[in-house]
Amino acid sequence: MSVASSSPPITALVARTESIGYLALTFAGKRLPLQVLRSAAGYYIGTFDDHDGPCSRESYEYFPSRDAAATALVTGAWMQRPYP
């Protein structure tokens, strides 16, 4: 009887280090890059799938401008949402 090995689940810190969406990977199984996106509520850090559109909102906060969100993404000055 063989036991299938699986890699441990990715952590939010590892996902951020790799600049990929933790929620997109954990809940949708998609390895997508973090980027600045916009919704009616404002700008946020999230992921986008070219075929399915927006996949996840990764940042807890919304930002007042694209520049503010981009700066937060580059500097790491944003909070990761734990759940979708």
mmCIF file of C-alpha atoms in Angstrom, residues 24-77:
data_model
loop_
_atom_site.group_PDB
_atom_site.id
_atom_site.type_symbol
_atom_site.label_atom_id
_atom_site.label_comp_id
_atom_site.label_asym_id
_atom_site.label_seq_id
_atom_site.Cartn_x
_atom_site.Cartn_y
_atom_site.Cartn_z
ATOM 1 C CA ALA A 24 -6.984 32.425 -5.504
ATOM 2 C CA LEU A 25 -4.677 29.465 -4.943
ATOM 3 C CA THR A 26 -6.281 28.194 -1.735
ATOM 4 C CA PHE A 27 -9.950 28.478 -2.709
ATOM 5 C CA ALA A 28 -9.943 28.430 -6.533
ATOM 6 C CA GLY A 29 -6.818 26.377 -7.201
ATOM 7 C CA LYS A 30 -5.446 29.110 -9.471
ATOM 8 C CA ARG A 31 -1.862 30.388 -9.302
ATOM 9 C CA LEU A 32 -2.374 34.003 -10.373
ATOM 10 C CA PRO A 33 -0.149 37.057 -9.917
ATOM 11 C CA LEU A 34 -1.117 39.821 -7.526
ATOM 12 C CA GLN A 35 -2.141 43.047 -9.240
ATOM 13 C CA VAL A 36 -4.068 46.243 -8.705
ATOM 14 C CA LEU A 37 -7.729 45.919 -9.652
ATOM 15 C CA ARG A 38 -10.730 48.203 -9.409
ATOM 16 C CA SER A 39 -14.312 47.733 -8.297
ATOM 17 C CA ALA A 40 -17.122 50.111 -7.468
ATOM 18 C CA ALA A 41 -15.754 50.278 -3.901
ATOM 19 C CA GLY A 42 -12.273 51.375 -4.997
ATOM 20 C CA TYR A 43 -8.897 49.918 -5.875
ATOM 21 C CA TYR A 44 -7.693 46.714 -4.287
ATOM 22 C CA ILE A 45 -4.982 44.092 -4.551
ATOM 23 C CA GLY A 46 -6.298 40.940 -6.108
ATOM 24 C CA THR A 47 -6.016 38.442 -8.918
ATOM 25 C CA PHE A 48 -7.472 38.289 -12.391
ATOM 26 C CA ASP A 49 -7.932 35.274 -14.655
ATOM 27 C CA ASP A 50 -7.770 36.088 -18.375
ATOM 28 C CA HIS A 51 -10.599 33.631 -19.078
ATOM 29 C CA ASP A 52 -12.850 34.126 -16.046
ATOM 30 C CA GLY A 53 -12.192 37.732 -15.019
ATOM 31 C CA PRO A 54 -11.598 38.830 -11.419
ATOM 32 C CA CYS A 55 -10.783 35.838 -9.243
ATOM 33 C CA SER A 56 -9.996 37.119 -5.752
ATOM 34 C CA ARG A 57 -9.776 40.244 -3.645
ATOM 35 C CA GLU A 58 -6.654 39.598 -1.608
ATOM 36 C CA SER A 59 -6.336 42.917 0.236
ATOM 37 C CA TYR A 60 -8.562 43.621 3.189
ATOM 38 C CA GLU A 61 -8.546 47.316 2.436
ATOM 39 C CA TYR A 62 -9.621 49.356 -0.553
ATOM 40 C CA PHE A 63 -7.374 52.187 -1.721
ATOM 41 C CA PRO A 64 -8.463 55.638 -2.928
ATOM 42 C CA SER A 65 -6.306 55.550 -6.071
ATOM 43 C CA ARG A 66 -4.464 53.175 -8.386
ATOM 44 C CA ASP A 67 -1.169 54.738 -7.279
ATOM 45 C CA ALA A 68 -1.929 54.142 -3.589
ATOM 46 C CA ALA A 69 -2.778 50.490 -4.270
ATOM 47 C CA ALA A 70 0.313 50.033 -6.450
ATOM 48 C CA THR A 71 2.520 51.499 -3.732
ATOM 49 C CA ALA A 72 0.954 49.196 -1.141
ATOM 50 C CA LEU A 73 1.533 46.207 -3.416
ATOM 51 C CA VAL A 74 5.199 47.079 -3.993
ATOM 52 C CA THR A 75 5.973 47.938 -0.367
ATOM 53 C CA GLY A 76 3.867 45.204 1.228
ATOM 54 C CA ALA A 77 1.812 47.785 3.129
#
